[in-house]
CSV table of C-alpha atoms and ligand atoms in Angstrom, one decimal:
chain,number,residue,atom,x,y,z
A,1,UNK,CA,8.4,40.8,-1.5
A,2,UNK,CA,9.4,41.2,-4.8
A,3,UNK,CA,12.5,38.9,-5.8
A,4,UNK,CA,13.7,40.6,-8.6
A,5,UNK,CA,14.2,43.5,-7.1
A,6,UNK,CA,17.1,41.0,-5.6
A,7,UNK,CA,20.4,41.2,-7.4
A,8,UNK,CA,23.7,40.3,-6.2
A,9,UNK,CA,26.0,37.7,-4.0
A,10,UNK,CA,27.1,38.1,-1.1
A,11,UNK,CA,29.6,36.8,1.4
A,12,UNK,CA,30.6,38.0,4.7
A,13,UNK,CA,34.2,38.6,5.2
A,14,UNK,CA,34.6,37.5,8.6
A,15,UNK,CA,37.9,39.0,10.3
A,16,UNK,CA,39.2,39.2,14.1
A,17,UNK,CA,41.3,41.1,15.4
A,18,UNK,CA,41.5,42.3,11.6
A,19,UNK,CA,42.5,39.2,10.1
A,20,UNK,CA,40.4,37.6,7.7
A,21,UNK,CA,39.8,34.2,8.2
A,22,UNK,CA,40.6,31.5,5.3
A,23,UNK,CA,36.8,30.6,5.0
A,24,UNK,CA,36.3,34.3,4.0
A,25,UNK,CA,37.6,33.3,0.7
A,26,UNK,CA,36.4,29.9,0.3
A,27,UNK,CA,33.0,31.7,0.4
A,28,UNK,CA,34.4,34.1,-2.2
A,29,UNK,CA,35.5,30.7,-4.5
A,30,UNK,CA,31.5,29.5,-3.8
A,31,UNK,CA,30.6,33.4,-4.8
A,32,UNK,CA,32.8,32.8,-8.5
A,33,UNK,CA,31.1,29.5,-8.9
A,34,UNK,CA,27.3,31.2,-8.0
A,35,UNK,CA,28.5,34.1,-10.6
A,36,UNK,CA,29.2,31.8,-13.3
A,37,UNK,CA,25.9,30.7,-13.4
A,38,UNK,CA,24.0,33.6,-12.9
A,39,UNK,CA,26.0,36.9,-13.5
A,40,UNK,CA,25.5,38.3,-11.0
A,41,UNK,CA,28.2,40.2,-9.1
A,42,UNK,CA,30.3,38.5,-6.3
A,43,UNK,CA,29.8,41.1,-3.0
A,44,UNK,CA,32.4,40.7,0.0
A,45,UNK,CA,30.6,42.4,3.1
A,46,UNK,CA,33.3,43.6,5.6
A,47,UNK,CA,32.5,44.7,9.3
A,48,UNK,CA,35.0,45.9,11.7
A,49,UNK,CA,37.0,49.1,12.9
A,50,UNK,CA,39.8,50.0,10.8
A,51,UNK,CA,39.4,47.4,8.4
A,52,UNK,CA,39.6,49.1,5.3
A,53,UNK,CA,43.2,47.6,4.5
A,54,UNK,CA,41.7,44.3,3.9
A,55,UNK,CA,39.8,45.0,1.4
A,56,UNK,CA,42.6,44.6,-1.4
A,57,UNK,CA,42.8,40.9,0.0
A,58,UNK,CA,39.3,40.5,-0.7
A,59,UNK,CA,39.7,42.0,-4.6
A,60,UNK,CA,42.4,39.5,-5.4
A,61,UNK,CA,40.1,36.6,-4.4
A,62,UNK,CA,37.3,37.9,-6.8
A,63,UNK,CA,35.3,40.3,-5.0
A,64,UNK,CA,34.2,43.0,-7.4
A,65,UNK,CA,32.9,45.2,-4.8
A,66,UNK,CA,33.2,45.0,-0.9
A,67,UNK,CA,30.3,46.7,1.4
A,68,UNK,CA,32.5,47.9,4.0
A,69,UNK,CA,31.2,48.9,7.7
A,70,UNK,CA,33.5,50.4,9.3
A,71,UNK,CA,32.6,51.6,13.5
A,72,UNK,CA,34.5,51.0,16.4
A,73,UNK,CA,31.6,49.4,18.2
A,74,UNK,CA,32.0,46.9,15.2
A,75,UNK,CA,35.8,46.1,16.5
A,76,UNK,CA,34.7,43.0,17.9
A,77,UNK,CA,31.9,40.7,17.0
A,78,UNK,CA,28.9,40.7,19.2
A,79,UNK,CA,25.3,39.7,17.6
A,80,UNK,CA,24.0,42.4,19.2
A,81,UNK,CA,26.0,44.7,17.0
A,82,UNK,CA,26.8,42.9,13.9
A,83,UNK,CA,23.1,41.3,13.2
A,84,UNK,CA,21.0,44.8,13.2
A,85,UNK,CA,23.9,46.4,10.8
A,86,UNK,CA,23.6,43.4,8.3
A,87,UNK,CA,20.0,43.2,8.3
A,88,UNK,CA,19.5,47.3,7.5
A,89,UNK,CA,22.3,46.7,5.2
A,90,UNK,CA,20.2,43.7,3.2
A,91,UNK,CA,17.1,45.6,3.4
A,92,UNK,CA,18.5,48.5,1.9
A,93,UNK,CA,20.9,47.1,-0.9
A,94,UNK,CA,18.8,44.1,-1.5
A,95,UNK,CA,21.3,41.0,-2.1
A,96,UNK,CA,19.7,37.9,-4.0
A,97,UNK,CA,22.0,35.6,-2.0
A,98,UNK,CA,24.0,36.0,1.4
A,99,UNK,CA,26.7,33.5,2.3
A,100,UNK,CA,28.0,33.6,5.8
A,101,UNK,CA,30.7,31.3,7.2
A,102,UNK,CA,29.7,28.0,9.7
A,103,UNK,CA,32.3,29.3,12.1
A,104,UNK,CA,30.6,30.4,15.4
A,105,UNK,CA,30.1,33.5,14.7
A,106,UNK,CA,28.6,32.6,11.4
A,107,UNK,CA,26.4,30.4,12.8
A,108,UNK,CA,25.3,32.9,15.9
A,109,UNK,CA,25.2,35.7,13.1
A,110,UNK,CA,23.4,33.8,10.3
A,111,UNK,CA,20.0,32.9,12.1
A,112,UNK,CA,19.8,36.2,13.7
A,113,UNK,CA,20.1,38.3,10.5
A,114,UNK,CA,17.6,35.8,8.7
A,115,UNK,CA,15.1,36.2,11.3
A,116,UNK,CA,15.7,40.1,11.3
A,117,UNK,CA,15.4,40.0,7.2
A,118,UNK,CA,12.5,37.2,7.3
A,119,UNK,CA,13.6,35.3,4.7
A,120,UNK,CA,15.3,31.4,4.7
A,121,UNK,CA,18.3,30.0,5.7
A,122,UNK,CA,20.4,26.5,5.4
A,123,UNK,CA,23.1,25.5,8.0
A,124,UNK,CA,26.1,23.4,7.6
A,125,UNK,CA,25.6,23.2,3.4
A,126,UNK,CA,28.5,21.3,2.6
A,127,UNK,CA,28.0,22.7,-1.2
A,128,UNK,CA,25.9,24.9,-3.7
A,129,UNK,CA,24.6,25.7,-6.7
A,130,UNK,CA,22.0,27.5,-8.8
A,131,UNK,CA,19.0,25.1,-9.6
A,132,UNK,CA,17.2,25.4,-13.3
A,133,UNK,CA,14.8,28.3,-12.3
A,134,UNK,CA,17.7,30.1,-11.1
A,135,UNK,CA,17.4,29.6,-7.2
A,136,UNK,CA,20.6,28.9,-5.0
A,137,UNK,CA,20.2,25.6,-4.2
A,138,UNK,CA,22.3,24.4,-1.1
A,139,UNK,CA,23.4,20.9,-0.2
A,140,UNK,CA,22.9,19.5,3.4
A,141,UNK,CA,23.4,16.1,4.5
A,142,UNK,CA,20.8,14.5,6.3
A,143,UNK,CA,19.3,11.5,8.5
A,144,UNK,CA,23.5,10.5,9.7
A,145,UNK,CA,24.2,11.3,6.3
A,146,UNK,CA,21.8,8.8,4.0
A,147,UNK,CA,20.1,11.9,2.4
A,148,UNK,CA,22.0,14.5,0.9
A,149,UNK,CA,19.1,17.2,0.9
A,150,UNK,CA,19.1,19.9,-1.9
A,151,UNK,CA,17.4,22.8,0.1
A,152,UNK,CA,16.1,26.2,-1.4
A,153,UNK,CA,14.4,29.5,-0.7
A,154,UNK,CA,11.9,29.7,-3.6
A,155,UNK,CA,10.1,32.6,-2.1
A,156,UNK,CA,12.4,35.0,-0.1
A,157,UNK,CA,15.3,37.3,-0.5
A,158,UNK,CA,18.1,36.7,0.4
A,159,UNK,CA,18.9,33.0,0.3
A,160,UNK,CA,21.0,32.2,2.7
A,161,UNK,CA,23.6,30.0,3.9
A,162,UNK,CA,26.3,28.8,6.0
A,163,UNK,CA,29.4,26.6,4.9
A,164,UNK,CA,31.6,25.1,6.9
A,165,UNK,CA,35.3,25.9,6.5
A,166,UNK,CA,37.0,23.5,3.8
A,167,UNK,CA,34.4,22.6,1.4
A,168,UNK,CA,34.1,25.4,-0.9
A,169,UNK,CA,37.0,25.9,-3.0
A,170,UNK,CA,39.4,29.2,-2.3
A,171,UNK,CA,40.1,30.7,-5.7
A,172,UNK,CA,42.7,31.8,-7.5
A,173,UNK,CA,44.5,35.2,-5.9
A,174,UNK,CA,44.8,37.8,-8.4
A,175,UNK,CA,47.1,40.3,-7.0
A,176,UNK,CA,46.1,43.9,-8.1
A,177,UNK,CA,42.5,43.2,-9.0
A,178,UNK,CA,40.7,45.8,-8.1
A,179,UNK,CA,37.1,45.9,-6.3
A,180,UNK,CA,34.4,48.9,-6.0
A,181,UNK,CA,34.1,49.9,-2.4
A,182,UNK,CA,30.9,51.0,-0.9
A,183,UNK,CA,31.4,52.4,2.4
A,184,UNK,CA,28.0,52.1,4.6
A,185,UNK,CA,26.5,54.3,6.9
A,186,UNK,CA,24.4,52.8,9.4
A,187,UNK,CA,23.5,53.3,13.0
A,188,UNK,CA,24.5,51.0,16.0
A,189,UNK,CA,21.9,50.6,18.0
A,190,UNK,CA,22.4,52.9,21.1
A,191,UNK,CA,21.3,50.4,24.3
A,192,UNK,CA,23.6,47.4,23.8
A,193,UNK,CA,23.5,44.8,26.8
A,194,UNK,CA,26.6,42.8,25.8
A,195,UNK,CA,30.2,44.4,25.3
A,196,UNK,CA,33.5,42.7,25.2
A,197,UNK,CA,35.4,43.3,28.4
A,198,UNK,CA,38.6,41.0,27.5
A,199,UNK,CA,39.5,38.5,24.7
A,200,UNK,CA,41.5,34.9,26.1
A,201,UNK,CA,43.6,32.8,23.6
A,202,UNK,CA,43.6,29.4,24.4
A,203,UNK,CA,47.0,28.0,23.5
A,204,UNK,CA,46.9,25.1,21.2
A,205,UNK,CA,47.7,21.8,23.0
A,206,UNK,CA,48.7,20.5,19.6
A,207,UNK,CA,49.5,21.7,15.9
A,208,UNK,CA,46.2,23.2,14.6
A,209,UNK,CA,44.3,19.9,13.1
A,210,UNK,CA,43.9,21.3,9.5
A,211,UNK,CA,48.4,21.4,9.8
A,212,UNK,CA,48.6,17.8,11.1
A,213,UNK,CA,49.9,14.9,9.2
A,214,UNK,CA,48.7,12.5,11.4
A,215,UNK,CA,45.1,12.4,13.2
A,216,UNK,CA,44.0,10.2,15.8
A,217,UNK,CA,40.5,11.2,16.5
A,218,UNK,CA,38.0,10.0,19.4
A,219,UNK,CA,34.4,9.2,19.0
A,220,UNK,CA,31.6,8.5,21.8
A,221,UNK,CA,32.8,4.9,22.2
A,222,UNK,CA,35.8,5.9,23.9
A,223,UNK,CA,33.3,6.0,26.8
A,224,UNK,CA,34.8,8.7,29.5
A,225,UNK,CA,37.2,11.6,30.0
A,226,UNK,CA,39.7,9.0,31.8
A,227,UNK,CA,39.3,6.8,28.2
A,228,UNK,CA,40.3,10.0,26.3
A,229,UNK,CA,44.1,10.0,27.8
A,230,UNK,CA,44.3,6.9,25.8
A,231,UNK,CA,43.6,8.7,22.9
A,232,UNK,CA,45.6,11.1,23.7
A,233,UNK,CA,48.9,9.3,24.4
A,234,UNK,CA,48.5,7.4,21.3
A,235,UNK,CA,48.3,11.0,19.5
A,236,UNK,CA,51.7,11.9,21.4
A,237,UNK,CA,53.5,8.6,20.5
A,238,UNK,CA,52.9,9.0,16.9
A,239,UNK,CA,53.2,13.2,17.0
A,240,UNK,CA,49.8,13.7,16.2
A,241,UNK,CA,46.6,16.0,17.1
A,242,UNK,CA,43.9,15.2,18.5
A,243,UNK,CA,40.6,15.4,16.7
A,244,UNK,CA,36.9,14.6,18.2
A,245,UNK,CA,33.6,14.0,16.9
A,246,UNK,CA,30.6,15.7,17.6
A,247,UNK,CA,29.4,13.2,20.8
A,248,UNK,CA,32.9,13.5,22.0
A,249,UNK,CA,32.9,17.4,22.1
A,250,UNK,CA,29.2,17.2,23.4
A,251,UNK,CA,30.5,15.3,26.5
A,252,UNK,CA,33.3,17.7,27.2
A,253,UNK,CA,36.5,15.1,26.5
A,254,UNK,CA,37.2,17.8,23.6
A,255,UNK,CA,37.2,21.1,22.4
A,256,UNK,CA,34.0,21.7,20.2
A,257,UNK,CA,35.7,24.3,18.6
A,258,UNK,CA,39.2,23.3,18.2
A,259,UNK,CA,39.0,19.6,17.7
A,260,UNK,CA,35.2,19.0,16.1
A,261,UNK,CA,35.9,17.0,12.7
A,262,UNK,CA,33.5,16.9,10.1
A,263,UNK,CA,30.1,18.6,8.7
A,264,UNK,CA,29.8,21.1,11.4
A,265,UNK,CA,33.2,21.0,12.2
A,266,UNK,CA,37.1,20.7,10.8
A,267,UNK,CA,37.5,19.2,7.6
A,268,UNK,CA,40.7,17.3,7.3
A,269,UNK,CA,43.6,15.8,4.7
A,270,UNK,CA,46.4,14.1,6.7
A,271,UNK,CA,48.6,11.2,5.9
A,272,UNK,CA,47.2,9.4,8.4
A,273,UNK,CA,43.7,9.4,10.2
A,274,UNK,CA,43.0,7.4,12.9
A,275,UNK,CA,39.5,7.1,14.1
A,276,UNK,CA,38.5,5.3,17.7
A,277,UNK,CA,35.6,4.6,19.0
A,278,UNK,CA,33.5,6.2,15.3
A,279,UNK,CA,30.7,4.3,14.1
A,280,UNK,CA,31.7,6.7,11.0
A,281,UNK,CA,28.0,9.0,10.4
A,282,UNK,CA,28.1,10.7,7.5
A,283,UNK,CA,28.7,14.0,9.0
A,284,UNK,CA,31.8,13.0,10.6
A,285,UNK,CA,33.2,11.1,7.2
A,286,UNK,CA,32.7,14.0,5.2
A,287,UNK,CA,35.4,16.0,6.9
A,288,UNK,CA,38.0,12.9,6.5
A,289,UNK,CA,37.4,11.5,3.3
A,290,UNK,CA,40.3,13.2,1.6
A,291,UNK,CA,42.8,11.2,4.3
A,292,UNK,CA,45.5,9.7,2.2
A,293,UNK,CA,45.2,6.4,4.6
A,294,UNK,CA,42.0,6.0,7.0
A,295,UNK,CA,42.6,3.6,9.8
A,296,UNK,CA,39.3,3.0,12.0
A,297,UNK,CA,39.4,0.8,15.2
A,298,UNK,CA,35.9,-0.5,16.1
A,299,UNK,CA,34.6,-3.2,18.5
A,300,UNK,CA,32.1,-3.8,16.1
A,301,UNK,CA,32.7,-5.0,12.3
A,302,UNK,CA,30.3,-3.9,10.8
A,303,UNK,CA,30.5,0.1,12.2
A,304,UNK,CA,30.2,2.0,8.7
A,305,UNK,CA,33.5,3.5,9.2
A,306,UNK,CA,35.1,0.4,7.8
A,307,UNK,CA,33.8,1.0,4.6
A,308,UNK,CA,35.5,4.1,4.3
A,309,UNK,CA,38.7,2.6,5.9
A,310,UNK,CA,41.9,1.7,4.0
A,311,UNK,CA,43.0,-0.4,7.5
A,312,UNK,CA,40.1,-2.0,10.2
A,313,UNK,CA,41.1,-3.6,13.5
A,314,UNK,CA,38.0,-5.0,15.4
A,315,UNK,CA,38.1,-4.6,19.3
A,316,UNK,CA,38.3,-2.7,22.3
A,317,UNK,CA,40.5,-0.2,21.5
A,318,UNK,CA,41.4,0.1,25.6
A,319,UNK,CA,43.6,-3.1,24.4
A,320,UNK,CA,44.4,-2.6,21.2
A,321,UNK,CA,45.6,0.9,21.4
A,322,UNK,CA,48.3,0.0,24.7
A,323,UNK,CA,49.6,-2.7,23.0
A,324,UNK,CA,50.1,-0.4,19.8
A,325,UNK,CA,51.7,2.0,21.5
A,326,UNK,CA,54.4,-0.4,23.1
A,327,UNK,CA,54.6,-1.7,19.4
A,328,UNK,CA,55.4,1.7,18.1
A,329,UNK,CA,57.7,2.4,21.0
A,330,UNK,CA,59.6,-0.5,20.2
B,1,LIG,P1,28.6,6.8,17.8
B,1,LIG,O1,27.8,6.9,16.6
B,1,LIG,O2,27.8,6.6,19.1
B,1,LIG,O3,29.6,5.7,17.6
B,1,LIG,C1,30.4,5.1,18.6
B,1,LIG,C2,31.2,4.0,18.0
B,1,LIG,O4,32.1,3.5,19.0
B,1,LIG,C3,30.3,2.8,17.6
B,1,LIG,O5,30.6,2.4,16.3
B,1,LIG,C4,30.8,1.7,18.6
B,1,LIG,O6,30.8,0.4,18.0
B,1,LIG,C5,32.2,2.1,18.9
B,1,LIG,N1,32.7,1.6,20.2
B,1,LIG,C6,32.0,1.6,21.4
B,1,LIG,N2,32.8,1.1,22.4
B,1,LIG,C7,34.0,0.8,21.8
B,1,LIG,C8,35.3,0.3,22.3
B,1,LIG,N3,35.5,0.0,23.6
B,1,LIG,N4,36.3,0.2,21.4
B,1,LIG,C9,36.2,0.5,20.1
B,1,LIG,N5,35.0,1.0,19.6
B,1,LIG,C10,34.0,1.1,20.4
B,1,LIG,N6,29.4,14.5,14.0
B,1,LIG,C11,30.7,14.7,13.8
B,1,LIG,O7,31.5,13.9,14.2
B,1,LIG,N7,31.1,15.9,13.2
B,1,LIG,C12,30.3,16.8,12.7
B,1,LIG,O8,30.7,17.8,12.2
B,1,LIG,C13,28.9,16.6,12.9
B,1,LIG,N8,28.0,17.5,12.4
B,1,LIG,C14,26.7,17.2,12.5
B,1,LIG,C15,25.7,18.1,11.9
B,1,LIG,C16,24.4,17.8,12.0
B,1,LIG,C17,23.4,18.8,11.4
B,1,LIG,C18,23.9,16.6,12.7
B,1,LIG,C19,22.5,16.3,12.8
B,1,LIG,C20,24.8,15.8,13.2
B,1,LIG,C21,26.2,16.0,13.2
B,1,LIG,N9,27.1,15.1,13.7
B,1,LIG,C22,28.5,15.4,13.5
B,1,LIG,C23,26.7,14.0,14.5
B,1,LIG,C24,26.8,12.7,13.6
B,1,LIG,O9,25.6,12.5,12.9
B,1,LIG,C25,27.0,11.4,14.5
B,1,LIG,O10,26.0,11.4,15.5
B,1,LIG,C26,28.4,11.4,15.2
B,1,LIG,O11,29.4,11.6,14.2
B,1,LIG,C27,28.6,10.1,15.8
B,1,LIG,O12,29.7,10.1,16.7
B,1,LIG,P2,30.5,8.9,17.1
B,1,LIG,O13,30.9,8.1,16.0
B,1,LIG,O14,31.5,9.4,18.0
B,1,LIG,O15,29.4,8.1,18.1
């Protein structure tokens, strides 16, 4: 492989149901912030059916050109589709980097194209940059969060990535900027053993947690799916939703995709965060820190959560939370 022969950065453009999501152009804001270093130009990659519309969107937010698939087998995401289209598309245009979203389709697509492509790939950066000798360099905190681990592909093209939603930065819009589109031609393979029969919403039980201005959230020491209605009344005393950590999802009390907070999940700014039951891992503080007031309750002190915590209370929260809410109600 020769790596200069590998020039430009690219980000995927994720839409459903031809939306684009916001982390598309957060991934955008990380492309400006690659460009600045290394001039090269900032790629939007769009895949759908009928999509073309968006790609004015993708201009405003600094794209200055968008690789655009369009194929009605490419209407809605599957792997099986998607991961063969990007990797011919790589191996033929030959981006230096390739950003993809830590959604989960980002993170279902992102391994699968890197394995296609043979080259490396980081999961759940949380930033990145471009090291001296020009390399992406991507930031990935480690061991609960005591390491923050600078990770990068010396050897292979693309260098890959995937970022959470919420810490790259969204840029600027620019309405009318324009963008070169390059429409691809590419072939979907013709045996495909998944297809989409139907798509289910699930109705949010609560406002959407990045629209909350109050969080109580539920870690592993809320100890069962009976403990969680606990939780979840002191959420609809105050008018809050309901976020989870990673153990919590993992265990089933909440929804992985929906109410996850932190690294691999949401990342969060309301007035008030509540956290029960979190010893307070690195992973999971990461996607509160910017709480204007953290309030952690802990049966034990000296839970690193407290650090991070504007207000502690030490105990079992299955008596301090009743008598809160009665408090409250009163
Ligand atoms: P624990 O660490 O087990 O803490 C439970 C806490 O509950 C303890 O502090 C305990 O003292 C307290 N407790 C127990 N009983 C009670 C009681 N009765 N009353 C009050 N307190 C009590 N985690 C996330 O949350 N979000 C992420 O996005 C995320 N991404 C990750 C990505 C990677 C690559 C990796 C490796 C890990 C990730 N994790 C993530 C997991 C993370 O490292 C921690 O394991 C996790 O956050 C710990 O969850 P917890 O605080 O609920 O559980």
């Amino acid at each position: 492989m020769n790596i200069a022969e590998y020039r430009g950065i690219w980000v995927l453009a994720e839409q459903r149901e031809g939306k684009l999501s916001e982390v598309a152009f957060e991934l955008l804001g990380g492309g400006l912030k690659l460009k600045a270093k290394t001039g090269e130009e900032v790629c939007a990659v769009l895949l759908g059916d009928k999509v073309a519309g968006l790609t004015d969107e993708l201009a405003a937010y600094g794209a200055d050109k968008i690789y655009l698939a369009e194929n009605h087998a490419l209407k809605q995401y599957t792997n099986e589709t998607y991961a063969p289209v990007l990797a011919d598309m790589v191996n033929k245009y030959k981006p230096s980097i390739f950003l993809m979203s830590g959604t989960s389709m980002g993170m279902d697509l992102a391994p699968r194209v890197a394995a296609k492509v043979q080259t490396g790939l980081s999961a759940h950066a949380v930033d990145v940059d471009i090291d001296k000798n020009g390399h992406l360099v991507t930031f990935i905190p480690s061991f609960g969060g005591s390491v923050m681990a600078s990770i990068s592909c010396e050897k292979k093209r693309p260098q890959m990535s995937t970022i959470p939603a919420g810490f790259l930065q969204k840029p600027e819009r620019k309405a009318g900027k324009k963008a070169v589109i390059e429409r691809v031609t590419f072939e979907i393979p013709k045996e495909l053993k998944t297809r989409v029969v139907e798509i289910f919403h699930d109705e949010p039980k609560s406002m959407p947690l990045g629209q909350a201005e109050i969080v109580v959230c539920g870690g592993y020491g809320v100890g069962g799916k009976e403990n969680w209605k606990i939780v979840e009344e002191l959420a609809a005393t105050l008018n809050a939703s309901v976020g989870a950590t990673r153990p919590a999802c993992d265990e089933g009390w909440a929804s992985l995709e929906e109410q996850m907070v932190g690294q691999s999940g949401k990342t969060i700014r309301p007035k008030l965060y509540i956290g029960v039951g979190i010893s307070g891992a690195m992973h999971h503080i990461i996607g509160i820190k910017d709480s204007k007031v953290i309030v952690s309750i802990n049966i034990d002190e000296k839970a690193p959560i407290t650090e991070s915590s504007d207000f502690v209370a030490i105990g079992d929260f299955k008596n301090i939370i009743p008598a809160l809410i009665t408090e409250l109600k009163s």
